[in-house]
Short mmCIF file of C-alpha atoms and ligand atoms in Angstrom, two decimals:
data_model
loop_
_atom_site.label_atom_id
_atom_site.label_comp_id
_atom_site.label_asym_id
_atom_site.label_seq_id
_atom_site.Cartn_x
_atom_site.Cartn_y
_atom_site.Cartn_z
CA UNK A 1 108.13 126.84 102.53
CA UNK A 2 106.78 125.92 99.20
CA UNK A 3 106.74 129.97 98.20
CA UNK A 4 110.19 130.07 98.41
CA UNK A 5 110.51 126.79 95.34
CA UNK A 6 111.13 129.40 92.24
CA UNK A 7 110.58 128.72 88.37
CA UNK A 8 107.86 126.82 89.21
CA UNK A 9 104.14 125.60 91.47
CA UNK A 10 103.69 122.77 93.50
CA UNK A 11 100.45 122.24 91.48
CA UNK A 12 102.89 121.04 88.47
CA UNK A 13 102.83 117.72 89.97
CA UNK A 14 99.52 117.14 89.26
CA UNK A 15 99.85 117.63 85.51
CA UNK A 16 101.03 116.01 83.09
CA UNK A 17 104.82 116.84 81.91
CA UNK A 18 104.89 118.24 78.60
CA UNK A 19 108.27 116.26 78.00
CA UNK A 20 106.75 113.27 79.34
CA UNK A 21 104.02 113.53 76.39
CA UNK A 22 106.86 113.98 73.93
CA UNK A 23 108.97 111.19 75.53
CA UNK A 24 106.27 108.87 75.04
CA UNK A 25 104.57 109.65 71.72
CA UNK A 26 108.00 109.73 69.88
CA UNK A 27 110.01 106.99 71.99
CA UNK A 28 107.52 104.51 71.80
CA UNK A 29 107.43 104.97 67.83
CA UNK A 30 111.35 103.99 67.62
CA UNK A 31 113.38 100.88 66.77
CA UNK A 32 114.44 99.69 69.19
CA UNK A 33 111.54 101.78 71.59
CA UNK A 34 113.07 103.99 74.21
CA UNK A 35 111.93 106.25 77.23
CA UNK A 36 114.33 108.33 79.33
CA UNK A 37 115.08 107.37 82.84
CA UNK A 38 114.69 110.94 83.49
CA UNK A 39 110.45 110.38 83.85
CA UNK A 40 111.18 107.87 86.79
CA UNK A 41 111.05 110.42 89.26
CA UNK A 42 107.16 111.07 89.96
CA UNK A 43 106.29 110.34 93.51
CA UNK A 44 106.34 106.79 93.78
CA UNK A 45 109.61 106.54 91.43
CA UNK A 46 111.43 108.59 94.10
CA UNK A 47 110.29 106.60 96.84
CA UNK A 48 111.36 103.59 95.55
CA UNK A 49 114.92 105.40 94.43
CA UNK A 50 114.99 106.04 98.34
CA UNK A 51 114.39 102.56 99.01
CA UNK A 52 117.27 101.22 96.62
CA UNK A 53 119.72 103.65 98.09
CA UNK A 54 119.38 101.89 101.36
CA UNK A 55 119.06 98.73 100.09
CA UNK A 56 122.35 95.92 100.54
CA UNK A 57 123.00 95.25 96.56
CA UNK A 58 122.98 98.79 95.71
CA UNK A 59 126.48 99.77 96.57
CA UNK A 60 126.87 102.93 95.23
CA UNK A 61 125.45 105.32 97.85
CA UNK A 62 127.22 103.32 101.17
CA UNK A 63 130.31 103.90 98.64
CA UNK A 64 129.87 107.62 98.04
CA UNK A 65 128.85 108.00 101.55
CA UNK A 66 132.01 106.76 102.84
CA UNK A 67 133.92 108.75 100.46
CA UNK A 68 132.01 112.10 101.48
CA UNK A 69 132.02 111.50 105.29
CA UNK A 70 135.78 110.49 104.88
CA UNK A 71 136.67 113.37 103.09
CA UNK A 72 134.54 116.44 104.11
CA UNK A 73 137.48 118.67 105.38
CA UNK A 74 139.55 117.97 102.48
CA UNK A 75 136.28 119.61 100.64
CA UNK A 76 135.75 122.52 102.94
CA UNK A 77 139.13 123.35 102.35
CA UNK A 78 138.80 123.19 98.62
CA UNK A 79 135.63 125.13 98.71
CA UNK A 80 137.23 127.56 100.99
CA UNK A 81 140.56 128.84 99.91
CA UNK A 82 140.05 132.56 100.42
CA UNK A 83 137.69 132.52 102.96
CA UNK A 84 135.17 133.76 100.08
CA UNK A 85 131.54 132.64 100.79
CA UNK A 86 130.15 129.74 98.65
CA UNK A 87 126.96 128.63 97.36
CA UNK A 88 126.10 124.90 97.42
CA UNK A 89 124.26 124.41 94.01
CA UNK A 90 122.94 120.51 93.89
CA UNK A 91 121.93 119.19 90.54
CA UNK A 92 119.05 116.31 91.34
CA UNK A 93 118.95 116.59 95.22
CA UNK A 94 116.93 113.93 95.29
CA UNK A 95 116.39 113.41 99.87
CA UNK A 96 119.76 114.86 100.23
CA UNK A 97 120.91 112.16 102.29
CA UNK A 98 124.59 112.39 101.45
CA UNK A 99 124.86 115.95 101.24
CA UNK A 100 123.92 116.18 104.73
CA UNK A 101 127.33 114.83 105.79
CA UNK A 102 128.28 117.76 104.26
CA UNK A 103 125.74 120.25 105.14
CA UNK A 104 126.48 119.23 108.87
CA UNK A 105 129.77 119.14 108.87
CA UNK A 106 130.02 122.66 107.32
CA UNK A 107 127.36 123.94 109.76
CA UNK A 108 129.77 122.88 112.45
CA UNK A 109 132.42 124.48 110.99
CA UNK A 110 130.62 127.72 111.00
CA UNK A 111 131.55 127.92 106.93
CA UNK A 112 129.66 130.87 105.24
CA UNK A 113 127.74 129.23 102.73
CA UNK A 114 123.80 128.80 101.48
CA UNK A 115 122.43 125.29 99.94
CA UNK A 116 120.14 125.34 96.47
CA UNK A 117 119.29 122.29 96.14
CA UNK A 118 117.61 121.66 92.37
CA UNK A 119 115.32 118.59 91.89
CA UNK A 120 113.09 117.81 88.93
CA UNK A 121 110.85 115.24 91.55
CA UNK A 122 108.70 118.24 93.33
CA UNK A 123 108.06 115.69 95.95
CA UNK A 124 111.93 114.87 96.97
CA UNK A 125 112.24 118.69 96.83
CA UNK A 126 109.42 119.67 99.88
CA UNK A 127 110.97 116.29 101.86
CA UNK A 128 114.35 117.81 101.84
CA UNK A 129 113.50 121.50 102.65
CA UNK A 130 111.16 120.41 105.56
CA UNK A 131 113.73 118.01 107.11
CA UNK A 132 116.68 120.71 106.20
CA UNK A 133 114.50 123.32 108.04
CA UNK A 134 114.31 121.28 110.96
CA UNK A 135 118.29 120.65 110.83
CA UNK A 136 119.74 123.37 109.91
CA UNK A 137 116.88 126.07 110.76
CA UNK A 138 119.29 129.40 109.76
CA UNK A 139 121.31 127.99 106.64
CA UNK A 140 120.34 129.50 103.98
CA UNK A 141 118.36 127.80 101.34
CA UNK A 142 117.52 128.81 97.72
CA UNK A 143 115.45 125.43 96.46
CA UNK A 144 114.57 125.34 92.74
CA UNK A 145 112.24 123.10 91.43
CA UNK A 146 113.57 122.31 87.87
CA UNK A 147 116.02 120.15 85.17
CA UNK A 148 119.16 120.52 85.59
CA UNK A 149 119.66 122.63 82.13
CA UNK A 150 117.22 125.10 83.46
CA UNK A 151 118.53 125.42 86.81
CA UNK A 152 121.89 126.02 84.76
CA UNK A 153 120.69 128.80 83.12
CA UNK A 154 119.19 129.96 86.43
CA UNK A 155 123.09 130.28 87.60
CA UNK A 156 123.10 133.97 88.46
CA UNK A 157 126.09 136.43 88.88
CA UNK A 158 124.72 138.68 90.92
CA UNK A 159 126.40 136.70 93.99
CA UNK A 160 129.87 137.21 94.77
CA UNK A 161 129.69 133.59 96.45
CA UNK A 162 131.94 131.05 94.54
CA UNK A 163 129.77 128.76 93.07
CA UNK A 164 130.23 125.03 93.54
CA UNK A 165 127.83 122.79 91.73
CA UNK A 166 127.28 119.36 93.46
CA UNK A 167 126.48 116.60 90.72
CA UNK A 168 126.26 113.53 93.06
CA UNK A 169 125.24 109.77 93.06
CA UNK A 170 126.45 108.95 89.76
CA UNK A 171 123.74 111.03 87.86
CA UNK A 172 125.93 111.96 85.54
CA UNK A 173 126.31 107.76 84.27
CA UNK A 174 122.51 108.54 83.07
CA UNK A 175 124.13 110.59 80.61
CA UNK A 176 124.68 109.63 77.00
CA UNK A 177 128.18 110.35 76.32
CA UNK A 178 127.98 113.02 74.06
CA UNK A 179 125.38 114.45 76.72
CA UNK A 180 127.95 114.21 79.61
CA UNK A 181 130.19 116.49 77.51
CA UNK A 182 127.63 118.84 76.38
CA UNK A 183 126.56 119.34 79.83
CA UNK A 184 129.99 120.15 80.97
CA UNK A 185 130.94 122.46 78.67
CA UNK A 186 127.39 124.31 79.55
CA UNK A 187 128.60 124.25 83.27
CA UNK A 188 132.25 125.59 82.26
CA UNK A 189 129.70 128.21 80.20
CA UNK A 190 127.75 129.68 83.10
CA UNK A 191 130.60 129.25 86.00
CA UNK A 192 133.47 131.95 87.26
CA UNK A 193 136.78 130.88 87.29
CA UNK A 194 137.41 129.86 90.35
CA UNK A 195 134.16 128.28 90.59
CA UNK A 196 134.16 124.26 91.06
CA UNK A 197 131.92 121.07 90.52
CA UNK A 198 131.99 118.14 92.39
CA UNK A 199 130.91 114.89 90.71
CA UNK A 200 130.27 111.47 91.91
CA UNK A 201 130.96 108.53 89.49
CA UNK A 202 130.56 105.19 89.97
CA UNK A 203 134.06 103.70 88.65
CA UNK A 204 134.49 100.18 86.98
CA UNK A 205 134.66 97.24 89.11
CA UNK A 206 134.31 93.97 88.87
CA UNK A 207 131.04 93.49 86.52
CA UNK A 208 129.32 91.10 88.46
CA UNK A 209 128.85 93.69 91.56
CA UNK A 210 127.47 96.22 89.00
CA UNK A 211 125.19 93.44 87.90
CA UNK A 212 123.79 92.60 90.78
CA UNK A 213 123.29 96.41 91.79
CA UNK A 214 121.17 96.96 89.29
CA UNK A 215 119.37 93.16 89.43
CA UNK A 216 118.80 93.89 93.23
CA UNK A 217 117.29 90.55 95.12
CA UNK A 218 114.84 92.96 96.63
CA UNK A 219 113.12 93.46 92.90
CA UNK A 220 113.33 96.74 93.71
CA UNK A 221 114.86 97.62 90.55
CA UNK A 222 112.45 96.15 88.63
CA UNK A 223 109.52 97.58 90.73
CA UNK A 224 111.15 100.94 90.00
CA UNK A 225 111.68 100.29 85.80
CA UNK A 226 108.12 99.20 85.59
CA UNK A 227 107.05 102.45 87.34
CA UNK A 228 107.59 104.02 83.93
CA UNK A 229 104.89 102.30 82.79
CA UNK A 230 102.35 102.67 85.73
CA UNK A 231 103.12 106.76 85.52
CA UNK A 232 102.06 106.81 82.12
CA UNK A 233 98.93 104.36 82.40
CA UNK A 234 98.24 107.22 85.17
CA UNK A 235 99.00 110.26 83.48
CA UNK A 236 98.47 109.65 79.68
CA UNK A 237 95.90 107.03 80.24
CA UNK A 238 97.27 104.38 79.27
CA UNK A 239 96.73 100.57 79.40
CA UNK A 240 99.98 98.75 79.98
CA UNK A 241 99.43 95.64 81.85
CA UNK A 242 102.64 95.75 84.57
CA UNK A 243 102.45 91.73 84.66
CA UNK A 244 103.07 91.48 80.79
CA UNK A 245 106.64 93.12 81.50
CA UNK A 246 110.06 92.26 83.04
CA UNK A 247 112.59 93.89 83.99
CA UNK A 248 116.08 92.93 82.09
CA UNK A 249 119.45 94.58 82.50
CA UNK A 250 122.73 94.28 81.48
CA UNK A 251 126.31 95.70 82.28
CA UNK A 252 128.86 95.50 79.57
CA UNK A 253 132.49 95.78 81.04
CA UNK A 254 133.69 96.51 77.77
CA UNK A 255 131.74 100.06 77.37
CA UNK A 256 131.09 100.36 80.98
CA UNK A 257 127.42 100.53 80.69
CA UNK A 258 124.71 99.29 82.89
CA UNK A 259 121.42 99.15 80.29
CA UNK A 260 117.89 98.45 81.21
CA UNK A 261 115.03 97.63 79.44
CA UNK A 262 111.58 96.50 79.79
CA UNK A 263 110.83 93.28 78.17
CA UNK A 264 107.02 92.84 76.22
CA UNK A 265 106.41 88.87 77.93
CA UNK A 266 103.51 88.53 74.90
CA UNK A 267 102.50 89.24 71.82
CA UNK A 268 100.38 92.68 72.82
CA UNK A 269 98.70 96.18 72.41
CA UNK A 270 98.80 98.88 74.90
CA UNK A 271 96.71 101.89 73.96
CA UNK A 272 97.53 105.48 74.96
CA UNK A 273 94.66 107.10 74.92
CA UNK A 274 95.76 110.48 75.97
CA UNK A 275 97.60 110.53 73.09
CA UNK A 276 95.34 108.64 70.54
CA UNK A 277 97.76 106.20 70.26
CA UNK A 278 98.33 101.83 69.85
CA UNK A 279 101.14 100.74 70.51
CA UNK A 280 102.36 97.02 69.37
CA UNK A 281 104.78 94.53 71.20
CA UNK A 282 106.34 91.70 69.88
CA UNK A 283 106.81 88.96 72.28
CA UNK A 284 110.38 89.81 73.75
CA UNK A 285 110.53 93.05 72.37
CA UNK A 286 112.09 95.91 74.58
CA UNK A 287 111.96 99.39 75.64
CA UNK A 288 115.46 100.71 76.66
CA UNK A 289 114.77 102.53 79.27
CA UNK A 290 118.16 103.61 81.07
CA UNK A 291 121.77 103.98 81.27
CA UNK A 292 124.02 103.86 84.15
CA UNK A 293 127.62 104.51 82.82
CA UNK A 294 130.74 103.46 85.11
CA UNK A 295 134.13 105.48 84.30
CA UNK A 296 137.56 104.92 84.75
CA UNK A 297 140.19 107.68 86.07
CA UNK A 298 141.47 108.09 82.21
CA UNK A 299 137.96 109.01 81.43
CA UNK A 300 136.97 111.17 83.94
CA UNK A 301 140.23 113.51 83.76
CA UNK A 302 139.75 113.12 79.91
CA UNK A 303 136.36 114.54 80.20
CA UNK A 304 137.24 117.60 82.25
CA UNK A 305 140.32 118.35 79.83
CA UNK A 306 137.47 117.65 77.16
CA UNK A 307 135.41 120.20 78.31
CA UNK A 308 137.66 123.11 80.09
CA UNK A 309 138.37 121.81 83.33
CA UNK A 310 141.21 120.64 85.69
CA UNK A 311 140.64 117.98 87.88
CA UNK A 312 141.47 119.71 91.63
CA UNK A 313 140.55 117.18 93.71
CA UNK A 314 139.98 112.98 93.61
CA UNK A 315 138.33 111.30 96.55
CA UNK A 316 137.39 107.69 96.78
CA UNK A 317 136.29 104.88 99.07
CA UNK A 318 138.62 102.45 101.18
CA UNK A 319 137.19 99.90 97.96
CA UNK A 320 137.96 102.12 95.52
CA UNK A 321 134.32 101.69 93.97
CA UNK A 322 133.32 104.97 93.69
CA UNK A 323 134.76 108.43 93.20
CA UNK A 324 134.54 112.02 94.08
CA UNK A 325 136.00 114.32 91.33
CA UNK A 326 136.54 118.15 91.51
CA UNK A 327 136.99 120.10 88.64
CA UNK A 328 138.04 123.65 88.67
CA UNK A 329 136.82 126.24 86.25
C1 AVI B 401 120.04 108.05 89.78
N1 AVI B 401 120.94 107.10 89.13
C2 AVI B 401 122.34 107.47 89.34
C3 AVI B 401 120.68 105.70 89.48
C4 AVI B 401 121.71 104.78 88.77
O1 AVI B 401 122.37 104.03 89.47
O2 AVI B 401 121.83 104.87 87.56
C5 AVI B 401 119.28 105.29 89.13
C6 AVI B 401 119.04 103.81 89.30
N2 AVI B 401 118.64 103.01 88.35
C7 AVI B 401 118.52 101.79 88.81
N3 AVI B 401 118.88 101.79 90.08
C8 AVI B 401 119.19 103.06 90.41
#
């Protein structure tokens, strides 16, 4: 299968990310230091991202879940008005596992459509396309190995299938706000009319369940922040010793944004070798490393009308925790 991944080889994964070099050399020379959450996602990263979706404090994929499995034929029918075949483009597929629901149910249904799934984690990719293989053995499947932004411009017209872009889990609360708006107004660039997105966002809730989410008992949260560190110790050569860091976040009801950060426990000096580089810690200083933004309904109908969309469709959970939008192009 891994001929049909386009843009890209399997053997990337073995390299080091250019952007990852970048991210590093220039993050870790700001005030306050900052690396994107984006370089989580190597092979361990994802499993552990796996392992937080299941796990009991992280609410957010039960929620969407729910909302997806609760919903489907209310989707199918918005994907389907004119009988028109569709093509199921997934930003950050990550295992699929809630797009299944989906997949299945549409399979079922007999509904003409083919699934491109787009990951940036090569490894979540080849999981998903062997275990959709063995599902779903005749759905079509274009799988793209890629960012998001390049797998936009990737957005052919040679199709006549409608396009519907599938931005789930909350990926778009990693966003910075001006990003989240950019990166609509790129989709509303590159789609038909007639063409729709469906994003999940976590809405606001009482702060001390997002808290927790993200301050899982498990530690698995703070096994996957300090990740960051152990991928570049293994890619840039680095020395960062994982014991001299915590993990700290904080969700501020106010904004509606879930930080993290990794916090320096000593005085100390990590060297980056790849990179010819020493880098000094304070004792308690930080790297931000992540932000996981939670929306209201104002907001999220304020960004489509922001960015040349109308909301068509709004699905949530029996809790109300977490919502699927539609917007039509
Ligand atoms: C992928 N993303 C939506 C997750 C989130 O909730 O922001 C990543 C994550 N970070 C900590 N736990 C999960």
């Amino acid at each position: 299968f891994s001929d049909s991944i386009t843009s890209e080889s399997l053997t990337v994964s073995q390299e080091t990310d250019p952007a990852l070099i970048e991210e590093v050399r220039t993050g870790l020379q700001k005030t306050p230091k900052r690396l994107s959450s984006q370089f989580f996602y190597d092979a361990e990263g994802s499993r552990i991202f796996a392992e937080i979706m299941h796990s009991p404090d992280y609410y957010l994929t039960r929620s969407e879940y729910e909302v997806l499995d609760t919903h489907k034929a209310d989707l199918l029918r918005q994907f389907t008005p004119d009988n028109r075949p569709f093509e199921l483009v997934e930003l950050g597929a990550g295992d699929g596992l809630k797009t299944k629901i989906l997949l299945g149910f549409f399979e079922d249904q007999k509904a003409d459509f083919a699934y491109a799934p787009v990951d940036i984690s090569v490894d979540a990719l080849e999981g998903l396309i062997v275990d959709i293989r063995k599902q779903w053995p005749d759905l079509p499947l274009n799988p793209r190995h890629s960012d998001y932004f390049s797998a936009l411009e990737q957005l052919s017209d040679e199709s006549d299938a409608r396009r519907i872009v599938l931005f789930l889990g909350s990926n778009i609360g990693n966003f910075a706000p001006d990003d989240a708006i950019d990166f609509y107004r790129q989709l509303h660039d590159r789609l038909q009319p007639g063409d729709l997105v469906l994003t999940g966002f976590d809405l606001q809730k009482h702060p001390a369940i997002i808290h927790t989410a993200y301050n899982d008992r498990q530690g698995l949260t703070k096994a996957f922040n300090l990740n960051l560190l152990r991928r570049i110790n293994r890619e840039l050569d680095a020395d960062f010793d994982l014991t001299a860091f915590d993990h700290y976040e904080v969700y501020n009801p106010e904004t509606g944004e879930a930080r993290s950060y990794l916090v320096s426990q000593k005085a100390q000096t990590v060297q980056i070798t790849t990179l010819e580089m020493t880098v000094p810690f304070a004792y308690g200083e930080i790297i931000h490393t992540e932000i996981s933004r939670k929306f209201t309904r104002a907001q999220i109908e304020q960004l489509a009308q922001q960015t040349g969309f109308t909301v068509s469709g709004w699905f949530t959970d029996g809790k109300g925790y977490f919502a699927d939008v539609v917007f039509a192009r």
